[in-house]
Every structure is written in structure tokens, then in C-alpha cells.
Short mmCIF file of C-alpha atoms and ligand atoms in Angstrom, two decimals:
data_model
loop_
_atom_site.label_atom_id
_atom_site.label_comp_id
_atom_site.label_asym_id
_atom_site.label_seq_id
_atom_site.Cartn_x
_atom_site.Cartn_y
_atom_site.Cartn_z
CA MET A 249 -17.30 9.00 4.24
CA LEU A 250 -15.05 6.09 4.53
CA ARG A 251 -12.97 5.94 7.83
CA TRP A 252 -10.40 3.50 8.61
CA LEU A 253 -8.22 2.43 11.59
CA THR A 254 -5.43 -0.34 12.30
CA ALA A 255 -3.97 -1.56 15.68
CA GLY A 256 -1.58 -4.02 16.78
CA GLU A 257 2.21 -5.03 16.62
CA SER A 258 4.73 -6.81 14.38
CA HIS A 259 4.99 -9.68 17.04
CA GLY A 260 1.87 -9.13 18.94
CA PRO A 261 -1.01 -11.79 18.97
CA GLU A 262 -2.97 -10.18 15.81
CA LEU A 263 -3.41 -6.90 13.79
CA ILE A 264 -6.94 -5.42 14.21
CA ALA A 265 -8.65 -3.43 11.12
CA VAL A 266 -11.70 -1.32 11.02
CA LEU A 267 -13.46 -0.08 7.96
CA GLU A 268 -16.47 2.53 8.87
CA GLY A 269 -19.07 3.91 6.49
CA LEU A 270 -19.15 1.01 3.67
CA PRO A 271 -22.32 0.89 2.23
CA ALA A 272 -24.58 -2.34 2.68
CA GLY A 273 -24.82 -4.77 0.01
CA VAL A 274 -21.21 -5.05 -0.97
CA PRO A 275 -19.99 -8.76 -1.73
CA VAL A 276 -17.37 -9.63 0.83
CA SER A 277 -15.54 -12.74 0.25
CA LEU A 278 -12.99 -14.08 2.94
CA ASP A 279 -11.13 -16.12 -0.22
CA GLU A 280 -10.37 -12.68 -1.90
CA ILE A 281 -9.06 -10.97 1.35
CA ARG A 282 -6.82 -14.09 1.94
CA GLU A 283 -5.82 -13.97 -1.82
CA ASP A 284 -4.76 -10.17 -1.09
CA LEU A 285 -3.01 -10.94 2.05
CA ALA A 286 -1.01 -13.86 0.11
CA ARG A 287 -0.41 -11.27 -2.71
CA ARG A 288 1.26 -9.07 -0.15
CA LYS A 289 3.86 -11.72 0.64
CA LEU A 290 4.82 -12.16 -2.91
CA GLY A 291 8.09 -11.33 -4.36
CA TYR A 292 11.35 -12.05 -4.84
CA GLY A 293 13.43 -10.63 -2.04
CA ARG A 294 11.40 -10.82 0.97
CA GLY A 295 12.93 -11.98 4.04
CA SER A 296 12.50 -15.81 5.80
CA ARG A 297 9.44 -14.48 8.03
CA MET A 298 7.24 -14.49 4.96
CA LYS A 299 7.78 -18.26 4.12
CA PHE A 300 6.53 -19.10 7.87
CA GLU A 301 4.01 -16.67 9.08
CA GLN A 302 0.65 -17.46 8.02
CA ASP A 303 -1.75 -14.41 7.94
CA GLU A 304 -4.80 -15.73 10.24
CA LEU A 305 -7.91 -14.14 8.89
CA HIS A 306 -11.03 -13.45 10.91
CA LEU A 307 -14.12 -11.21 9.93
CA SER A 308 -15.44 -10.44 13.09
CA GLY A 309 -18.34 -7.87 12.01
CA GLY A 310 -19.84 -6.04 9.31
CA VAL A 311 -20.51 -8.84 6.97
CA VAL A 312 -23.42 -11.54 7.01
CA GLN A 313 -23.61 -14.51 4.19
CA GLY A 314 -21.00 -12.85 2.33
CA VAL A 315 -22.55 -9.24 2.03
CA SER A 316 -21.80 -6.27 4.01
CA ILE A 317 -24.69 -4.79 6.42
CA GLY A 318 -23.63 -1.19 6.80
CA GLY A 319 -22.15 -1.42 9.91
CA PRO A 320 -18.16 -1.02 10.48
CA VAL A 321 -16.48 -3.77 9.06
CA ALA A 322 -13.86 -5.44 11.89
CA ILE A 323 -10.99 -7.59 10.60
CA ARG A 324 -8.53 -9.77 12.55
CA VAL A 325 -5.26 -10.74 11.24
CA GLY A 326 -3.62 -13.06 13.63
CA ASN A 327 0.11 -13.25 13.75
CA THR A 328 1.41 -17.23 13.56
CA GLU A 329 4.68 -15.61 15.13
CA TRP A 330 2.99 -14.61 18.25
CA PRO A 331 3.63 -18.40 20.43
CA LYS A 332 7.46 -17.02 20.07
CA TRP A 333 6.83 -13.92 21.46
CA THR A 334 3.97 -14.36 24.52
CA GLU A 335 6.18 -13.40 27.04
CA VAL A 336 8.33 -10.59 25.76
CA MET A 337 5.03 -9.11 24.04
CA ASN A 338 2.45 -9.96 26.91
CA PRO A 339 0.37 -7.03 27.45
CA GLU A 340 0.35 -7.78 31.12
CA PRO A 341 3.86 -7.37 33.39
CA THR A 342 5.26 -10.78 32.80
CA GLU A 343 8.88 -12.19 33.99
CA LEU A 344 10.66 -13.47 31.07
CA SER A 345 11.77 -17.16 31.27
CA GLU A 346 15.10 -18.45 30.24
CA LYS A 347 13.73 -19.10 26.61
CA SER A 348 12.65 -15.57 25.92
CA ARG A 349 15.77 -13.53 27.27
CA GLY A 350 17.49 -13.40 24.14
CA ARG A 351 14.41 -12.52 22.15
CA GLY A 352 13.72 -9.79 24.90
CA ALA A 353 17.15 -8.43 25.29
CA PRO A 354 16.89 -4.55 24.90
CA LEU A 355 17.64 -2.97 21.47
CA THR A 356 20.13 -0.37 22.21
CA ARG A 357 21.75 -0.19 18.62
CA PRO A 358 19.20 1.74 16.46
CA ARG A 359 19.02 1.47 13.04
CA PRO A 360 19.71 4.54 10.53
CA GLY A 361 16.76 4.96 8.28
CA HIS A 362 14.17 3.14 10.85
CA ALA A 363 12.16 4.69 13.39
CA ASP A 364 14.46 3.29 16.18
CA LEU A 365 16.11 6.34 17.60
CA THR A 366 13.64 8.98 17.15
CA GLY A 367 10.82 6.63 18.46
CA MET A 368 12.78 6.04 22.08
CA GLN A 369 13.22 10.04 22.03
CA LYS A 370 9.84 10.51 21.44
CA TYR A 371 7.97 8.21 23.63
CA GLY A 372 10.47 8.09 25.97
CA PHE A 373 12.05 4.23 25.67
CA ALA A 374 15.28 3.04 26.64
CA GLU A 375 15.23 0.34 24.05
CA ALA A 376 13.82 0.25 20.49
CA ARG A 377 11.39 -2.78 20.79
CA PRO A 378 8.45 -0.87 21.42
CA VAL A 379 9.29 1.34 18.71
CA LEU A 380 9.60 -0.97 15.99
CA GLU A 381 6.89 -3.30 16.91
CA ARG A 382 4.47 -0.60 15.87
CA ALA A 383 6.60 1.02 12.93
CA SER A 384 7.10 -2.05 11.52
CA ALA A 385 5.41 -2.88 7.86
CA ARG A 386 3.47 -5.91 9.39
CA GLU A 387 0.78 -3.22 9.89
CA THR A 388 0.22 -3.00 6.33
CA ALA A 389 -1.22 -6.65 6.50
CA ALA A 390 -4.37 -4.90 8.13
CA ARG A 391 -4.61 -2.26 5.57
CA VAL A 392 -4.53 -4.71 2.49
CA ALA A 393 -7.14 -6.59 4.50
CA LEU A 394 -9.52 -3.34 4.47
CA GLY A 395 -8.04 -2.32 0.82
CA ALA A 396 -9.51 -5.70 -0.23
CA VAL A 397 -12.99 -4.75 1.05
CA ALA A 398 -12.63 -0.92 -0.60
CA ARG A 399 -11.75 -3.11 -3.96
CA ALA A 400 -15.24 -5.24 -3.71
CA PHE A 401 -17.15 -2.12 -3.16
CA LEU A 402 -15.35 -0.17 -6.15
CA ARG A 403 -15.72 -3.42 -8.36
CA GLU A 404 -19.86 -3.15 -8.05
CA LEU A 405 -19.39 0.23 -9.63
CA GLY A 406 -17.35 -0.70 -12.47
CA ILE A 407 -13.96 0.37 -11.07
CA THR A 408 -10.99 -1.84 -11.13
CA LEU A 409 -7.27 -1.35 -9.85
CA VAL A 410 -4.09 -2.74 -11.01
CA SER A 411 -0.69 -2.44 -9.14
CA HIS A 412 3.13 -3.52 -10.79
CA THR A 413 6.54 -2.80 -10.07
CA VAL A 414 8.05 -0.45 -12.37
CA ALA A 415 11.88 0.01 -11.25
CA LEU A 416 13.93 -1.88 -8.86
CA GLY A 417 17.25 0.23 -8.07
CA ASP A 418 18.67 1.24 -11.34
CA VAL A 419 16.45 -1.16 -13.66
CA ALA A 420 13.43 0.20 -14.68
CA VAL A 421 10.28 -0.54 -17.23
CA PRO A 422 11.29 1.17 -20.73
CA ALA A 423 9.05 4.43 -21.01
CA GLY A 424 6.27 3.75 -23.00
CA ALA A 425 5.74 0.14 -22.29
CA ARG A 426 2.12 -1.14 -21.93
CA LEU A 427 0.29 -0.52 -19.05
CA PRO A 428 -0.93 -3.71 -17.42
CA ARG A 429 -5.16 -3.76 -17.56
CA PRO A 430 -7.22 -5.65 -14.76
CA GLU A 431 -7.25 -9.16 -17.15
CA ASP A 432 -3.53 -9.15 -16.53
CA VAL A 433 -3.37 -9.48 -12.83
CA ALA A 434 -2.89 -13.02 -12.69
CA ALA A 435 0.41 -12.75 -15.15
CA LEU A 436 1.53 -9.79 -12.70
CA ASP A 437 1.17 -12.05 -9.81
CA ALA A 438 2.81 -15.06 -11.46
CA ASP A 439 5.91 -12.82 -11.70
CA PRO A 440 8.60 -12.82 -9.27
CA LEU A 441 8.98 -8.85 -8.87
CA ARG A 442 5.25 -8.31 -10.00
CA CYS A 443 6.60 -6.26 -13.25
CA PHE A 444 4.69 -6.32 -16.53
CA ASP A 445 7.86 -6.52 -18.78
CA ALA A 446 9.45 -10.13 -18.78
CA GLY A 447 12.71 -8.82 -19.57
CA THR A 448 12.92 -6.20 -17.07
CA SER A 449 11.83 -8.56 -14.28
CA ALA A 450 14.51 -10.65 -15.12
CA GLN A 451 17.23 -8.20 -14.93
CA MET A 452 15.48 -6.94 -11.63
CA VAL A 453 15.81 -10.65 -10.27
CA VAL A 454 19.56 -10.33 -10.88
CA GLU A 455 19.78 -7.06 -9.24
CA VAL A 456 18.07 -8.45 -5.86
CA ASP A 457 20.50 -11.25 -6.03
CA ASP A 458 23.64 -8.67 -6.51
CA THR A 459 21.93 -6.80 -3.74
CA LYS A 460 21.70 -9.80 -1.28
CA LYS A 461 25.17 -10.90 -2.28
CA SER A 462 26.76 -8.04 -1.21
CA GLY A 463 24.72 -7.68 2.16
CA ASP A 464 22.99 -4.78 1.14
CA THR A 465 19.18 -3.78 0.31
CA VAL A 466 17.45 -2.30 -2.53
CA GLY A 467 14.42 -0.11 -2.99
CA GLY A 468 12.33 0.93 -6.18
CA ILE A 469 9.01 2.17 -7.69
CA VAL A 470 5.44 0.80 -8.05
CA GLU A 471 2.53 2.14 -9.99
CA VAL A 472 -0.94 1.76 -9.23
CA LEU A 473 -3.70 2.38 -11.90
CA ALA A 474 -7.36 2.37 -11.66
CA TYR A 475 -9.86 1.87 -14.61
CA GLY A 476 -13.40 3.09 -15.04
CA LEU A 477 -13.62 5.98 -12.84
CA PRO A 478 -16.26 8.38 -13.56
CA PRO A 479 -15.05 12.28 -14.05
CA GLY A 480 -15.58 14.50 -10.97
CA LEU A 481 -14.23 12.42 -7.78
CA GLY A 482 -11.83 14.87 -5.86
CA SER A 483 -12.48 18.59 -6.02
CA TYR A 484 -10.06 21.87 -6.74
CA VAL A 485 -12.49 23.93 -4.34
CA HIS A 486 -9.91 23.15 -1.32
CA TRP A 487 -6.46 21.68 -0.82
CA ASP A 488 -7.82 18.59 1.40
CA ARG A 489 -10.65 18.01 -1.11
CA ARG A 490 -7.88 17.52 -4.06
CA LEU A 491 -7.89 13.76 -4.65
CA ASP A 492 -4.17 14.01 -5.85
CA SER A 493 -3.39 15.27 -2.28
CA ARG A 494 -5.21 12.49 -0.68
CA LEU A 495 -3.80 9.77 -2.72
CA ALA A 496 0.09 11.34 -2.02
CA GLY A 497 -0.88 11.30 1.65
CA ALA A 498 -2.02 7.83 1.65
CA LEU A 499 0.67 6.54 -0.26
CA MET A 500 3.40 8.42 1.62
CA GLY A 501 1.62 6.76 4.67
CA ILE A 502 3.22 3.17 3.68
CA GLN A 503 6.14 2.58 5.48
CA ALA A 504 9.65 3.28 3.53
CA ILE A 505 7.56 5.29 0.85
CA LYS A 506 9.56 8.42 0.16
CA GLY A 507 8.34 10.06 -2.94
CA VAL A 508 4.68 9.79 -4.87
CA GLU A 509 4.36 10.73 -8.48
CA VAL A 510 0.73 11.51 -10.08
CA GLY A 511 0.87 10.87 -14.02
CA ASP A 512 4.01 11.57 -15.51
CA GLY A 513 4.79 13.59 -12.17
CA PHE A 514 8.51 14.83 -12.17
CA GLU A 515 9.09 14.18 -15.90
CA THR A 516 6.26 16.80 -16.77
CA THR A 517 8.51 19.53 -15.04
CA ARG A 518 11.18 18.86 -17.49
CA ARG A 519 8.65 19.36 -20.62
CA ARG A 520 7.25 22.37 -22.17
CA GLY A 521 3.83 23.19 -21.46
CA SER A 522 3.01 22.49 -25.25
CA VAL A 523 3.80 18.66 -24.65
CA ALA A 524 3.02 18.45 -21.09
CA HIS A 525 -0.73 18.08 -21.03
CA ASP A 526 -3.30 15.84 -22.43
CA GLU A 527 -5.10 17.91 -25.33
CA LEU A 528 -8.92 17.72 -25.92
CA HIS A 529 -10.55 16.43 -29.34
CA VAL A 530 -13.62 15.36 -30.31
CA VAL A 531 -14.08 11.85 -31.71
CA ASP A 532 -17.57 10.67 -32.66
CA GLY A 533 -19.25 13.16 -30.77
CA GLU A 534 -17.31 12.58 -27.62
CA ILE A 535 -14.42 14.40 -25.94
CA THR A 536 -11.45 12.51 -25.77
CA ARG A 537 -7.80 12.84 -24.75
CA ASP A 538 -5.05 11.24 -26.76
CA THR A 539 -2.70 11.17 -23.95
CA GLY A 540 -2.38 10.28 -20.03
CA ARG A 541 0.07 12.28 -18.87
CA ALA A 542 -1.72 13.59 -16.21
CA GLY A 543 -2.64 10.31 -14.85
CA GLY A 544 -6.18 10.78 -15.06
CA ILE A 545 -6.58 14.08 -12.57
CA GLU A 546 -7.01 17.56 -13.27
CA GLY A 547 -7.68 20.21 -10.62
CA GLY A 548 -7.79 17.50 -7.94
CA MET A 549 -10.25 15.34 -9.73
CA THR A 550 -10.51 12.16 -11.73
CA THR A 551 -11.19 12.89 -15.53
CA GLY A 552 -12.48 9.87 -16.48
CA GLN A 553 -9.39 8.57 -17.88
CA ILE A 554 -6.92 5.53 -16.32
CA LEU A 555 -5.73 7.21 -12.77
CA ARG A 556 -1.80 6.46 -12.65
CA VAL A 557 0.13 7.07 -9.71
CA ARG A 558 3.50 6.00 -8.61
CA ALA A 559 5.28 5.49 -5.10
CA GLY A 560 8.93 5.28 -4.89
CA MET A 561 10.20 3.16 -1.72
CA LYS A 562 13.66 3.27 -0.13
CA PRO A 563 15.87 0.49 0.51
CA ILE A 564 15.12 -1.49 3.79
CA ALA A 565 16.90 0.30 6.39
CA THR A 566 17.83 -3.05 8.02
CA VAL A 567 21.00 -3.46 5.95
CA PRO A 568 22.50 -7.06 6.49
CA HIS A 569 25.91 -5.19 6.13
CA ALA A 570 24.89 -3.31 9.57
CA LEU A 571 25.35 0.46 9.21
CA PRO A 572 27.38 2.32 11.85
CA THR A 573 25.46 3.60 15.08
CA ILE A 574 25.68 4.48 18.72
CA ASP A 575 25.06 1.90 21.37
CA THR A 576 22.45 3.91 23.31
CA ALA A 577 23.32 2.21 26.78
CA THR A 578 26.99 3.04 26.47
CA GLY A 579 27.22 6.01 24.26
CA GLU A 580 29.78 4.21 22.00
CA GLU A 581 30.03 3.69 18.48
CA THR A 582 28.83 0.10 16.96
CA LYS A 583 26.87 -1.54 14.45
CA ALA A 584 23.02 -1.32 14.17
CA HIS A 585 21.10 -4.21 15.22
CA HIS A 586 19.99 -6.96 12.77
CA GLN A 587 18.51 -10.48 12.67
CA ARG A 588 16.82 -10.66 9.59
CA SER A 589 15.18 -8.58 7.13
CA ASP A 590 14.11 -8.28 3.51
CA VAL A 591 16.47 -7.52 0.82
CA SER A 592 13.48 -5.75 -1.26
CA ALA A 593 10.02 -5.65 -0.43
CA VAL A 594 9.09 -3.58 -3.51
CA PRO A 595 6.25 -5.94 -5.05
CA ALA A 596 4.76 -6.23 -1.76
CA ALA A 597 4.61 -2.46 -1.52
CA GLY A 598 2.93 -2.48 -4.77
CA VAL A 599 -0.05 -4.50 -3.14
CA VAL A 600 -0.06 -1.98 -0.30
CA ALA A 601 0.03 0.77 -2.48
CA GLU A 602 -3.06 -0.70 -4.22
CA ALA A 603 -5.01 -1.08 -0.87
CA MET A 604 -4.18 2.58 0.05
CA VAL A 605 -5.61 3.96 -3.53
CA ALA A 606 -8.60 1.78 -3.09
CA LEU A 607 -9.44 3.29 0.17
CA VAL A 608 -9.03 6.70 -1.03
CA LEU A 609 -11.04 5.73 -4.12
CA ALA A 610 -14.01 4.51 -2.22
CA ASP A 611 -14.00 7.22 0.42
CA ALA A 612 -14.26 9.74 -2.66
CA VAL A 613 -16.97 7.53 -4.37
CA THR A 614 -19.24 7.62 -0.92
CA GLU A 615 -18.60 11.28 -0.49
CA LYS A 616 -19.55 12.30 -4.20
CA PHE A 617 -22.41 9.50 -4.39
CA GLY A 618 -23.38 8.69 -0.81
CA GLY A 619 -25.72 5.62 -0.75
CA ASP A 620 -26.45 3.61 2.38
CA SER A 621 -26.68 0.72 -0.17
CA VAL A 622 -24.33 -0.09 -3.06
CA ALA A 623 -27.53 -0.35 -5.38
CA GLU A 624 -28.21 3.27 -4.21
CA THR A 625 -24.45 4.40 -4.61
CA ARG A 626 -24.95 3.12 -8.16
CA ARG A 627 -28.09 4.69 -8.86
CA ASN A 628 -26.62 8.01 -7.81
CA LEU A 629 -23.43 7.37 -9.74
CA GLN A 630 -25.53 6.42 -13.04
CA GLY A 631 -27.84 9.62 -12.63
CA TYR A 632 -24.91 11.88 -12.20
CA LEU A 633 -23.12 10.65 -15.45
CA ALA A 634 -26.62 10.98 -17.58
CA ALA A 635 -27.25 14.77 -16.02
CA ILE A 636 -23.68 15.43 -17.88
CA PRO A 637 -24.79 17.54 -21.06
CA ASP A 638 -23.68 15.88 -24.37
CA GLN A 639 -21.28 18.25 -25.21
CA LEU A 640 -19.25 17.93 -21.97
CA THR A 641 -19.40 14.34 -22.06
CA THR A 642 -16.02 12.55 -21.97
CA ALA A 643 -15.55 8.83 -22.41
CA ILE A 644 -14.54 6.80 -18.92
CA GLU A 645 -11.60 4.68 -19.67
CA SER A 646 -12.35 0.96 -18.28
C1 LIG B 982 5.99 -4.03 2.65
C2 LIG B 982 7.12 -3.66 3.48
C3 LIG B 982 8.26 -4.61 4.20
C4 LIG B 982 9.19 -4.03 5.05
N1 LIG B 982 9.93 -4.69 5.17
C5 LIG B 982 11.13 -4.12 5.94
C6 LIG B 982 12.21 -4.96 6.52
O1 LIG B 982 12.22 -6.27 6.65
N2 LIG B 982 13.12 -4.43 7.26
C7 LIG B 982 13.24 -3.08 7.36
O2 LIG B 982 13.93 -2.61 8.10
N3 LIG B 982 12.36 -2.26 7.12
C8 LIG B 982 11.36 -2.92 6.15
N4 LIG B 982 10.29 -1.95 5.53
C9 LIG B 982 10.34 -0.62 5.78
C10 LIG B 982 10.28 0.06 7.31
O3 LIG B 982 9.16 -0.36 8.08
C11 LIG B 982 10.28 1.50 7.46
O4 LIG B 982 11.65 1.79 6.80
C12 LIG B 982 10.34 2.00 8.94
O5 LIG B 982 8.86 1.72 9.18
C13 LIG B 982 10.80 3.49 8.82
O6 LIG B 982 9.71 4.22 7.98
P1 LIG B 982 10.26 4.89 7.12
O7 LIG B 982 11.23 4.42 6.25
O8 LIG B 982 8.92 5.74 6.35
O9 LIG B 982 10.89 6.31 7.40
C14 LIG B 982 9.10 -2.73 5.05
C15 LIG B 982 8.49 -1.81 4.29
C16 LIG B 982 7.28 -2.40 3.53
C17 LIG B 982 6.16 -1.46 2.95
C1 LIG B 983 6.39 -8.98 9.28
C2 LIG B 983 6.24 -8.31 8.06
O1 LIG B 983 7.28 -7.65 7.67
C3 LIG B 983 8.23 -7.10 8.43
C4 LIG B 983 8.31 -5.76 8.14
C5 LIG B 983 9.50 -4.84 8.93
C6 LIG B 983 9.69 -3.67 9.30
O2 LIG B 983 10.70 -3.43 9.81
O3 LIG B 983 8.75 -3.06 8.78
C7 LIG B 983 10.72 -6.11 9.24
C8 LIG B 983 10.83 -7.42 9.17
O4 LIG B 983 10.22 -8.25 10.37
P1 LIG B 983 11.04 -8.82 11.23
O5 LIG B 983 12.18 -8.54 11.85
O6 LIG B 983 10.07 -9.71 12.14
O7 LIG B 983 11.58 -10.18 10.28
C9 LIG B 983 9.69 -7.98 8.38
O8 LIG B 983 9.44 -9.13 8.12
C10 LIG B 983 5.36 -8.34 7.07
O9 LIG B 983 5.27 -7.83 6.08
O10 LIG B 983 4.30 -8.98 7.36
#
């Protein structure tokens, strides 16, 4: 079993992340985690903070000489915005000096669509600062760092992940377009929207520009693919063992994600059963499926096909052309608070979604194959595959 937790606020000193249950012997590279943190900042449409904030990475436990040793992996990601917030966000009671008064002014104009108002009601705050500090997707930097470690573990077992943007507002990648493969990741990261179709990406750039010009924000859809998965991760025997349920929960747990699809998802509901599933045939003595409509999951278990899941992100709630709200200090109608925000963070959400899928898959792998070292996990995986009778053998798509 893998467990993970994050702590820290958007303008606090740092984010903290812990991953417990990782077997020993996984190569963990600081550079690789840094690269992933940098990928999370990519994407046309992100706000100014992405340009000046650095993610200061520290590995504080669980890795020695570049290899996991079986103990909890502890990661710190420093917020370089912190020096401006040392008074307002100080853990000890601190009198605000003149320079911090503006920054520390009570936020009493909650943004519709953000956590502000309900967070104030629920936790008993008179203003939204303590709410937005933790609700903020700054926290996703910690998850991406953990996801990079989970991905390194999966790679040792021949499992690789890819994420990409498939829609931004109304602009979508055409149906039937080729799926990006692991060797396409560099090209994806070089694209301003992390979109694999150059023509669609160019239209998405225009969509971001138009949205920005009109003082608005825009959402979209990201897709995560996993190659090289063995059949049988997850289970049908109980709802909370179903891999699709666990993936959906993990993806919905990302800020601003409002919908999840597995495989063809809602499109499947519009089809007749005869064209909705992935038929079984025998080719060269091996069971094969010609289509991937189910997204590589049947009965809550991986089938050995490419795993394909999608997450839909709503438009950013901090709309520059601010939305009507109530000033909770006066009870009067006013406009929501706004300083800066992303126009779109859809490409970044793809990188976060990839991290969450990596964590869920790594958890499912440790559950099925166990192992205190990655060598043991690999042996158990190989033994399991070898024990599947020939007449039940399917190809693993990698
Ligand atoms: C990568 C990423 C960046 C985000 N950036 C912003 C932002 O700049 N402004 C904003 O209002 N919301 C942003 N959000 C979304 C909010 O964090 C989210 O809407 C808020 O926490 C409320 O949660 P909910 O939308 O799931 O209800 C971002 C989300 C992600 C995943
Ligand atoms: C800091 C990050 O994203 C932030 C997520 C976010 C929100 O409300 O979720 C609001 C913005 O923060 P600020 O209001 O300070 O500019 C984003 O910049 C990040 O992703 O590293």
C-alpha cells in the first residue's frame, strides 16, 4: 500500500509532501522531479506568478545516493514568494508593518466558484485569506513532486505515462487522432498547450488570447495514458477496490476538475452495445482487442491495454472581469476580489493529472505485487504473468 499526504499554503514558506510505502531500490533523481515541477508551470495562459516563482526542491528523507531505501520519501518545495508574506502568513502572531498592510487586508469579497465563501462559513473565518491559501492549486506542486517518484517506480516495471491537452473551451482535438506515446513527451512539452495536434494547438492559442482580451477565463479537458500495464490491477470484488473508482477520485481531487471519463466515457452511453465494447479475437495464438473504447479497464481492473482517462477542468474562478458577489463585511453587493490569475491552467492540470494517475497506479501495483524492494516487486509481477495460462494470455500494450 502507498500513502501520501501534502501540507502547506500558497504563500507559506514551503509545501511538504510525504510518500509512504515505496519499495527500496527505486532510482529517484532530483533533476527529474525538478523537470516535472517545471512541466507543471508550462502552458500558454498561466498567470504572472508562474514566471517569477521558482520551485525550490529539497529531498528530506527516504532517498540515499539517488535510490529509495524503503522509508517514507519526504519532499519540500519552497515558495519563493514567501519573503513578501513573512508577516501576513507568519505561524506566530505578528503585527503587520506598513509594507504588509495591503497584502494582509481582509478579503471579504468571496469569488463565486472558488472555496472562499463556504470555507469561511465552514471553518469560522471572517475573511477568505486562510481559505484560499490552502484551497489554492499551488498545492499541486507537492503532488507533482510525489507523482515523479511514483512514475520512477512504475518505469522500473515497464509502465510509462503520458498526459496531453485534448480540449480548451470549444476547441478540441479531432476524434480518432493518434494518441501520443512515451517518446512524444518532449514534443508535447514543447507545445504551448501540451496538445499533440499542431493545428488544434494553434487554435487553442487563439482561444486563450481571445479569452484574455475579454477579461475572462477558459477551461478544458486533459487526458492521461499509461502504457505497459499488466492485466489485473484493481478489482471488481468491492467498489473501493475498483481502479476506475480510485482513478476518478484522485482526478476529481484536483482543484477545478469537474468531470472524469474512463476510455470513451460519456460517448459510450450514446452507442449501442454492439459498437460500445472491445471485442476479443485471437491473433497469433494471443487474445487481442482491436479497439480501446473501455480505456483499458474492465470490471475495475486493467486489461493490459493502454489506460486512457480524461479530466475536465472548469474555467478559473478568479475571472478578471470580476463576478458579482457580496461584501461579507457590509452585506452589500459588489464585485469579487481579483489581483491576478491564470486565464487557463489546463496544460498544468494535465501534468497534475498524470501525477495523480501515477500515484494511484503505483499504489495498485504495490497492492497486487507487494515487494519491499523493486526487484522483489518485479519478480512477483513476472511470476504472475508467467502463471497466466496460454489460452488466457493477452498482449500488454506498451
Ligand atoms: C494548475 C491549476 C491552477 C489554478 N490556478 C487558478 C488561478 O490562478 N485562479 C483561480 O481562481 N483558480 C485556479 N485554479 C482552480 C482553483 O484552485 C479551484 O477552482 C478552487 O480551489 C476551488 O475548487 P473547485 O474548483 O474544485 O471547486 C487552478 C487549478 C489548477 C489545477
Ligand atoms: C501558485 C500557483 O497557482 C496558483 C493557483 C491559484 C488558485 O487559486 O488555485 C491562484 C493563483 O495564485 P495567486 O493568486 O497567488 O497568483 C495561481 O498562481 C501554482 O500553481 O504554483
